[in-house]
Tab-separated table of C-alpha atoms in Angstrom:
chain	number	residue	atom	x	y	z
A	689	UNK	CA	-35.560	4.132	-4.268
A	690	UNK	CA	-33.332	5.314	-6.470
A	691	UNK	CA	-30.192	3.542	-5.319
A	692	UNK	CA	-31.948	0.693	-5.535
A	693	UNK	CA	-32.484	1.519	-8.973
A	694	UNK	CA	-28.913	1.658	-9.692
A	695	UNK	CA	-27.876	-1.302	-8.155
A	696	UNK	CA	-29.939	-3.141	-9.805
A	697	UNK	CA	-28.738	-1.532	-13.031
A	698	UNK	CA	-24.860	-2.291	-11.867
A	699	UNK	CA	-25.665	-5.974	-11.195
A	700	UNK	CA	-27.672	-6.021	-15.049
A	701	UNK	CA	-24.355	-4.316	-16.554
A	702	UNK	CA	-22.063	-6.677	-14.657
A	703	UNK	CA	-23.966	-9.775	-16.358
A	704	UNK	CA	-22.908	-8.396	-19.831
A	705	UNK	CA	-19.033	-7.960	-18.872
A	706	UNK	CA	-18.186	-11.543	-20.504
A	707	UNK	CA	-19.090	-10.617	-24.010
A	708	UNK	CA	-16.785	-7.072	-24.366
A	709	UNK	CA	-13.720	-6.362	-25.621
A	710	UNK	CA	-10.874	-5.020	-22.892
A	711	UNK	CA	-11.182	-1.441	-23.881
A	712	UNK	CA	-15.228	-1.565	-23.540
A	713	UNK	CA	-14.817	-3.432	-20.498
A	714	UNK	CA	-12.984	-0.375	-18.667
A	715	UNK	CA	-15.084	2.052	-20.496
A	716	UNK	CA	-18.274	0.006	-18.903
A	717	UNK	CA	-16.283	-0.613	-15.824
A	718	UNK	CA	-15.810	3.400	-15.568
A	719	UNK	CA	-19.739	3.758	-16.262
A	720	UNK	CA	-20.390	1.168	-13.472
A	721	UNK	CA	-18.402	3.576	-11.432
A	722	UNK	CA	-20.221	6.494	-11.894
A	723	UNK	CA	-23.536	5.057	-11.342
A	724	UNK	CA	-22.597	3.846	-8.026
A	725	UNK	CA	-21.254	7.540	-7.181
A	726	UNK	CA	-24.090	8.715	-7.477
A	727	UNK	CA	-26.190	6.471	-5.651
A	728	UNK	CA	-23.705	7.195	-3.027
A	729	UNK	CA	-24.214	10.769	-3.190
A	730	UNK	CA	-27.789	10.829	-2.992
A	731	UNK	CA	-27.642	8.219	0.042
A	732	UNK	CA	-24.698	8.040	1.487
A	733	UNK	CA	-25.893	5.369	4.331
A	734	UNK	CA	-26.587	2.975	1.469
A	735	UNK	CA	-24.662	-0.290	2.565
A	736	UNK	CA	-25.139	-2.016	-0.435
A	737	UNK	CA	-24.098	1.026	-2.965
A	738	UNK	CA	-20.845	1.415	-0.444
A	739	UNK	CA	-19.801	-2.010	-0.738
A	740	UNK	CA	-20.411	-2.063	-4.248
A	741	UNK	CA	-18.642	1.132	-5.491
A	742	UNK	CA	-15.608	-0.045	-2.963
A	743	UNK	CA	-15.313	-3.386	-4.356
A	744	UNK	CA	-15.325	-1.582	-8.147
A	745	UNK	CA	-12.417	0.833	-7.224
A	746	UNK	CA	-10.397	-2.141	-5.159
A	747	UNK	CA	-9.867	-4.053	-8.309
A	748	UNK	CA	-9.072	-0.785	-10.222
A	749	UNK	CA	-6.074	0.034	-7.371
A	750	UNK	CA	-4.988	-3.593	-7.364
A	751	UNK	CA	-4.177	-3.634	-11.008
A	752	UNK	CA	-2.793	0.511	-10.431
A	753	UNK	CA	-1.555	0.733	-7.037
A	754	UNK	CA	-0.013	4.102	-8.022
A	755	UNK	CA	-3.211	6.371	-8.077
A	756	UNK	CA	-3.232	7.303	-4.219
A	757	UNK	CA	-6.282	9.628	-4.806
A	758	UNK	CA	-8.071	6.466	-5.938
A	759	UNK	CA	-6.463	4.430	-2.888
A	760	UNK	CA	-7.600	7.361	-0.279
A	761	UNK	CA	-11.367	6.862	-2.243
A	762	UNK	CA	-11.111	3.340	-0.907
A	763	UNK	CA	-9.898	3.621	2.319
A	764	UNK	CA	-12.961	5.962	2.995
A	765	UNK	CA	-15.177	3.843	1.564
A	766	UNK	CA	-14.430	0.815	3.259
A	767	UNK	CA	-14.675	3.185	6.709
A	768	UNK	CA	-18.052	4.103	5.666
A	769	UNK	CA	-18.709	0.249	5.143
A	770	UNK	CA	-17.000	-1.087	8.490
A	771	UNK	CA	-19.129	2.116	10.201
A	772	UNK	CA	-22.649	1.175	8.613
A	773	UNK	CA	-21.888	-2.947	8.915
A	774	UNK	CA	-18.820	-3.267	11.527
A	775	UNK	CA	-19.186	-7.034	11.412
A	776	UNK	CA	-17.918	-7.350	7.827
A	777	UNK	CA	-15.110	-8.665	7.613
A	778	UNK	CA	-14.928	-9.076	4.150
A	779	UNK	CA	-14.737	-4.802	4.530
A	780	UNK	CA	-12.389	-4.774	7.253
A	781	UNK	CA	-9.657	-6.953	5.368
A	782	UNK	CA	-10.073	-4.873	1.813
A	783	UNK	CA	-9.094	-1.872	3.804
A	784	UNK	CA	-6.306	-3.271	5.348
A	785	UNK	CA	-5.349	-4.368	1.967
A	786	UNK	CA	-5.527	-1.486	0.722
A	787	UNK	CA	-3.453	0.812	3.384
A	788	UNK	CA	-0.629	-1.827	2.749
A	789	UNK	CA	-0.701	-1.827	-1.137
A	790	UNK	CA	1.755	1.198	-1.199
A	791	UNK	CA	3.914	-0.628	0.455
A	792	UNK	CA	4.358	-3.510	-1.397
A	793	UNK	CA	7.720	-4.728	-2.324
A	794	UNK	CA	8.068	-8.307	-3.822
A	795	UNK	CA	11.941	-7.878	-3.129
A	796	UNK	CA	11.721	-7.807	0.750
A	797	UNK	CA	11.599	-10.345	2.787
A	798	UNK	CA	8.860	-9.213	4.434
A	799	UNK	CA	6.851	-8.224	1.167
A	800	UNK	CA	6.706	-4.822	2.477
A	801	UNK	CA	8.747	-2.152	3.057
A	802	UNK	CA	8.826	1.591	4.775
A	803	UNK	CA	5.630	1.282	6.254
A	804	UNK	CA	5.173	4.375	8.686
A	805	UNK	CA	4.679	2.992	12.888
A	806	UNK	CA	0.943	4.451	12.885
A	807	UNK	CA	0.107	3.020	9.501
A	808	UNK	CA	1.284	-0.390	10.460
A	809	UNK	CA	-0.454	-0.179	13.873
A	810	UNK	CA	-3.886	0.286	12.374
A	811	UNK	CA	-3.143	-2.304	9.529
A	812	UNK	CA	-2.416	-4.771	12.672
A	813	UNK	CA	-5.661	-3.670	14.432
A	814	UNK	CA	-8.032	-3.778	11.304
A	815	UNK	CA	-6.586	-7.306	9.987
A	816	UNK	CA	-7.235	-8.640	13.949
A	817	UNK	CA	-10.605	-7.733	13.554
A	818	UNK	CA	-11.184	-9.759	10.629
A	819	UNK	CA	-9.672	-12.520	11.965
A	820	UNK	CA	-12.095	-12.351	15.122
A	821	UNK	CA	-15.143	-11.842	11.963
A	822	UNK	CA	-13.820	-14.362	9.803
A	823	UNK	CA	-10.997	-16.868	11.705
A	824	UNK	CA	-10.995	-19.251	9.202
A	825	UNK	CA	-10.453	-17.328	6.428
A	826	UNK	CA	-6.468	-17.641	5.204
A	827	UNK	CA	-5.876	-14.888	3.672
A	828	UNK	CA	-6.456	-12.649	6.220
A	829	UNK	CA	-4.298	-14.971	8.692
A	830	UNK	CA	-1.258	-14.508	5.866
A	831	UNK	CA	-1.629	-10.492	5.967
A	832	UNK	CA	-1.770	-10.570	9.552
A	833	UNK	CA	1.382	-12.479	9.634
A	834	UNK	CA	3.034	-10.609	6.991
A	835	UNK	CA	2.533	-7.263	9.189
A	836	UNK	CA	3.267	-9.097	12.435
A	837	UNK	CA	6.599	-9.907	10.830
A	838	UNK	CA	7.110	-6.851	9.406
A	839	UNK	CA	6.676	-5.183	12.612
A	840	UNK	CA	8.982	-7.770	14.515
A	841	UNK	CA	5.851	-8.653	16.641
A	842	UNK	CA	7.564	-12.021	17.195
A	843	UNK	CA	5.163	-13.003	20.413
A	844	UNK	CA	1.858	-12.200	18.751
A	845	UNK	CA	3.051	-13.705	15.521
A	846	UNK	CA	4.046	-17.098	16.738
A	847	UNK	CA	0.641	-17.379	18.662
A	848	UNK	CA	-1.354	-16.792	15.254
A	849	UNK	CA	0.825	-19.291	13.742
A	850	UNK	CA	0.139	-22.069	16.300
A	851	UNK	CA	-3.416	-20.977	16.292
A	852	UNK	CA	-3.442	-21.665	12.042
A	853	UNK	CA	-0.921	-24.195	11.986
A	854	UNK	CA	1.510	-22.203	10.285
A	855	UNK	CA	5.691	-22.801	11.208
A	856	UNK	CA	8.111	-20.589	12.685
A	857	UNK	CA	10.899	-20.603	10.842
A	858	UNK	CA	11.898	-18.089	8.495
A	859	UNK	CA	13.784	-20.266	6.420
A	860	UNK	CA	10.793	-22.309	4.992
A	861	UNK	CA	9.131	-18.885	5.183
A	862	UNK	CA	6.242	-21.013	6.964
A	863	UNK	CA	5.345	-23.906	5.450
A	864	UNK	CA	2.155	-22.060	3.679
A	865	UNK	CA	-0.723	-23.263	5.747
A	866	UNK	CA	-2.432	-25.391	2.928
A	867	UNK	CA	0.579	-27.012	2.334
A	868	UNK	CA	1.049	-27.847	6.730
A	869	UNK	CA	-2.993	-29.087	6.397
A	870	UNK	CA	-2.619	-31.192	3.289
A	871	UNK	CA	0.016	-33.163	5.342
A	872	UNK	CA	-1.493	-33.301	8.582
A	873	UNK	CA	-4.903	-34.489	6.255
A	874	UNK	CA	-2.537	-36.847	5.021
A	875	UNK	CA	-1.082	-38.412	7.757
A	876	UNK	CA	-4.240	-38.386	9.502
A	877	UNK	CA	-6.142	-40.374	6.725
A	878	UNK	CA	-3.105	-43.150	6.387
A	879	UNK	CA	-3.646	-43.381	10.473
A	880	UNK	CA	-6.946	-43.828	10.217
A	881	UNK	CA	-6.456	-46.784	7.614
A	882	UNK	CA	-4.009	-48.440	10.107
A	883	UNK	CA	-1.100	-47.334	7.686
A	884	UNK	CA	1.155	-46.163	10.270
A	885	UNK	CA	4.550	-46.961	8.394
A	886	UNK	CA	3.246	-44.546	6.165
A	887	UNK	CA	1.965	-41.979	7.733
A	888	UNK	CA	5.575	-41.471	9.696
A	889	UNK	CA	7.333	-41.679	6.479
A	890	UNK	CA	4.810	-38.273	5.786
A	891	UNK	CA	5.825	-37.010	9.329
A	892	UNK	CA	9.327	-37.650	9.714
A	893	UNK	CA	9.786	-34.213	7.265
A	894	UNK	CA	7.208	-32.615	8.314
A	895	UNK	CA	8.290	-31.725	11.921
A	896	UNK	CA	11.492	-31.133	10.462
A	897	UNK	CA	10.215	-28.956	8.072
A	898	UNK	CA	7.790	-27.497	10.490
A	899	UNK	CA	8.713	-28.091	14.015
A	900	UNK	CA	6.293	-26.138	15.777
A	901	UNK	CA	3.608	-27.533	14.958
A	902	UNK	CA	2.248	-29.539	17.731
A	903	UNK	CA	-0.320	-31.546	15.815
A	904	UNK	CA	2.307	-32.724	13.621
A	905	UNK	CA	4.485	-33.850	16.627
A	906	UNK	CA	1.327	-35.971	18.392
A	907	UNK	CA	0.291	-37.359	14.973
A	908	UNK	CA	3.934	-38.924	14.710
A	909	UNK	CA	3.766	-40.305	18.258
A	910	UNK	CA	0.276	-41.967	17.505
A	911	UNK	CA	2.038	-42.982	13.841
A	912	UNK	CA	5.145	-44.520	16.062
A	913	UNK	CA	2.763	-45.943	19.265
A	914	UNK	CA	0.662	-47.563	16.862
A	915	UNK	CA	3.589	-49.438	15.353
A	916	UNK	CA	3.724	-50.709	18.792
A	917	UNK	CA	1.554	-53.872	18.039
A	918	UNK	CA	3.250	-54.843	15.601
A	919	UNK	CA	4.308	-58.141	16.830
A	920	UNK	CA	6.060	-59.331	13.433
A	921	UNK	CA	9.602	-60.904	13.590
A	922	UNK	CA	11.111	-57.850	11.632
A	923	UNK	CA	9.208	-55.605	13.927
A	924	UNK	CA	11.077	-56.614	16.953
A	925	UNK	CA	14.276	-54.899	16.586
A	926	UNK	CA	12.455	-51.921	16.343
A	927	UNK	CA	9.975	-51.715	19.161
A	928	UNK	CA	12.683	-50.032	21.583
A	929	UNK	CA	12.867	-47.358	18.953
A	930	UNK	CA	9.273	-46.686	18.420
A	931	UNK	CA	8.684	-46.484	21.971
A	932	UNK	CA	11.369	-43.755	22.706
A	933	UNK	CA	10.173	-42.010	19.683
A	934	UNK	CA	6.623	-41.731	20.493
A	935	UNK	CA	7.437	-40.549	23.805
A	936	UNK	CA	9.435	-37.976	22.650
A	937	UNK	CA	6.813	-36.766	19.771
A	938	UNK	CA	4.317	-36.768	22.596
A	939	UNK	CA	6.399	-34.658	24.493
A	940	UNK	CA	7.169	-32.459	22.201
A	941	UNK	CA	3.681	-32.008	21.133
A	942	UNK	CA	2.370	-30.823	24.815
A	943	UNK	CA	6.021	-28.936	25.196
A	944	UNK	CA	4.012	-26.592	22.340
A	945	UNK	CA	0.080	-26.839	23.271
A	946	UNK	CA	-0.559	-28.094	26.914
A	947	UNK	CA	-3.823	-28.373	25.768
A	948	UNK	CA	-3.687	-31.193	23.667
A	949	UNK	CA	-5.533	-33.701	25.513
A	950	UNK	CA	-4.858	-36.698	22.974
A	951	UNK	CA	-1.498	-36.043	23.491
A	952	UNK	CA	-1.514	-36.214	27.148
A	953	UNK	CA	-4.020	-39.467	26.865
A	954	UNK	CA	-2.021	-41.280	24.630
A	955	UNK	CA	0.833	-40.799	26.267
A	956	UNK	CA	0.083	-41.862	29.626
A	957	UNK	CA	-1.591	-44.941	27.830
A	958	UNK	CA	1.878	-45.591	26.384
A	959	UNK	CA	4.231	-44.807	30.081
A	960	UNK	CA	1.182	-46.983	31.589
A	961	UNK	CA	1.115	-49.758	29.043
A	962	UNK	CA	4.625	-49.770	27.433
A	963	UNK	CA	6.928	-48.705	30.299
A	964	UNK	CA	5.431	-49.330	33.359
A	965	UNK	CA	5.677	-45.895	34.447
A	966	UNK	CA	2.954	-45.597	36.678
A	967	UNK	CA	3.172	-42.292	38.753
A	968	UNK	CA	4.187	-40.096	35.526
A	969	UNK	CA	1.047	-41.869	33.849
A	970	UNK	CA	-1.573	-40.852	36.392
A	971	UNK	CA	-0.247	-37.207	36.302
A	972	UNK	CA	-0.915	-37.520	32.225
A	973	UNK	CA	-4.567	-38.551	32.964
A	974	UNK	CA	-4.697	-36.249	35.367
A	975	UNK	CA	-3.924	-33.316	32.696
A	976	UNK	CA	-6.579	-35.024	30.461
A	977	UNK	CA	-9.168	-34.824	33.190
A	978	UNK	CA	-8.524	-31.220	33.888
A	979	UNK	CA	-8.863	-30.243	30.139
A	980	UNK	CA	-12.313	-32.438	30.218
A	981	UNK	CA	-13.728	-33.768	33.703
A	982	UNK	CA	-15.974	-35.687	32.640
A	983	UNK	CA	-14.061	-37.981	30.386
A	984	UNK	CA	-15.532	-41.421	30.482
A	985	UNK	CA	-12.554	-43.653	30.702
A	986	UNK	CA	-9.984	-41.209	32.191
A	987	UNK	CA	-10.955	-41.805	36.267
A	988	UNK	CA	-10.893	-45.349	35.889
A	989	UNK	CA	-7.058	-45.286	34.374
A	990	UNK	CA	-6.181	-43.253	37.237
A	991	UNK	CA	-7.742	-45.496	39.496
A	992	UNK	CA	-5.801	-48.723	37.270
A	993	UNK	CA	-2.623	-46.686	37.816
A	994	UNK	CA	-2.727	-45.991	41.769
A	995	UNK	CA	-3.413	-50.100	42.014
A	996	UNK	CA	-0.726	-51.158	39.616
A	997	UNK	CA	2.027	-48.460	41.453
A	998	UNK	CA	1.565	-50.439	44.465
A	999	UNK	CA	1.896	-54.194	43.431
């Protein structure tokens, strides 16, 4: 067809882009444009010619946020996309992005500002979307957030940040969620190489830094536990310590996510093992066998527990 024609024309043009100078780049980048109108107009229901056009005027209103004619081109576009393909979220978050680009202000603290009720609303709705499309993807999960914030939302913004890892507090202004995984990946790594001295001194700051972050807190119990076996000379002072700390990481851990069913393993392994705390131990397993029945060692500590509680 014809469109097809002119997509494939775009994508040729587009392969030359490297080569030009700036001011034949947005002369080419303006001819782009108009072929992909007019595919547009002669098939409106053209996916592909949609997606591409949109795309083409996103990066123009990105670097000139001030043409709202262009912005309102975009908006419409995108609609047309999300309409034709509503599982795109690629689509769904360019549009939010784009409804909040008048709004931008680097100087507030919630890096926008004035942004009418209804507008924000739909903003919140479209950006969910995407995040049901596309979960994993971050940047959606930061606009979301940004809006949330913006909208004081504080219930439905502290569940997205557990769900992503991010922190609460608005003084770190969340650790940024690469930053709160490279630490956890951290940690977890120096655990898994038995380097447990280590891997607290990584997350000793980093519940302080981020202390809502519940796989932070259980990774510093296991971290502490560990240190447990340590039965060195110089170790000795310190057991005590370890063993109150893990406890309390544990604790604080499921106090955020009562799902965490290492957490409640571990620590009824610890009360069980370590304290002698038999009846608060068998209700731990008992969380872990409610969050997975058919655990294969989890009846049988229950069972160990029941005995041991009566000697």
């Amino acid at each position: 067809t014809d469109s097809d024609i002119i997509i494939m024309l775009v994508g040729m043009m587009k392969r030359k882009e490297g080569t030009m100078s700036r001011k034949r780049l947005k002369a080419w980048t303006t001819e782009k444009i108009g072929h992909l109108r007019t595919a547009v107009a002669h098939n409106p229901t053209d996916v592909l010619a949609l997606e591409a056009l949109a795309a083409l005027l996103f990066e123009t209103v990105m670097e000139d946020p001030s043409d709202a004619r262009l912005r309102r081109e975009v908006e419409k576009l995108y609609r047309m996309v999300i309409l034709l393909r509503p599982d795109d979220a690629f689509a769904h978050f360019n549009l939010a992005t784009t409804m909040m680009v008048p709004y931008a202000d680097e100087d507030s603290e919630h890096g926008v500002r004035g942004v009418p009720t209804p507008v924000a609303n739909q903003i919140v709705d479209i950006l969910k979307r995407a995040h049901v499309l596309s979960p994993d993807d971050m940047d959606i999960v930061t606009n979301l957030c940004l809006i949330l914030r913006y909208q004081g939302r504080t219930t439905e913004l502290r569940k997205l940040q557990r769900d992503n890892n991010l922190a609460f507090e608005d003084a770190i202004d969340e650790m940024c969620i690469e930053d709160v995984r490279k630490e956890l990946g951290k940690a977890k790594s120096l655990i898994d190489r038995k380097k447990h001295i280590q891997a607290e001194a990584v997350l000793a700051p980093l519940v302080k830094a981020a202390p809502s972050q519940p796989d932070a807190w259980f990774l510093l119990g296991l971290a502490l536990h560990r240190q447990t076996d340590d039965q060195s000379p110089e170790a000795e002072p310190l057991f005590r310590q370890r063993v109150v700390g893990a406890e309390v990481a544990y604790r604080k851990a499921l106090a955020l996510d009562k799902t965490q069913k290492d957490a409640w393993m571990f620590l009824g392994l610890m009360l069980a093992t370590l304290r002698l705390r038999y009846t608060e131990a068998e209700k731990c397993f008992n969380e872990v066998l409610k969050l997975e029945p058919g655990h294969p060692n989890v009846r049988r500590y229950i069972q160990m527990c029941k005995e041991s509680a009566t000697k």
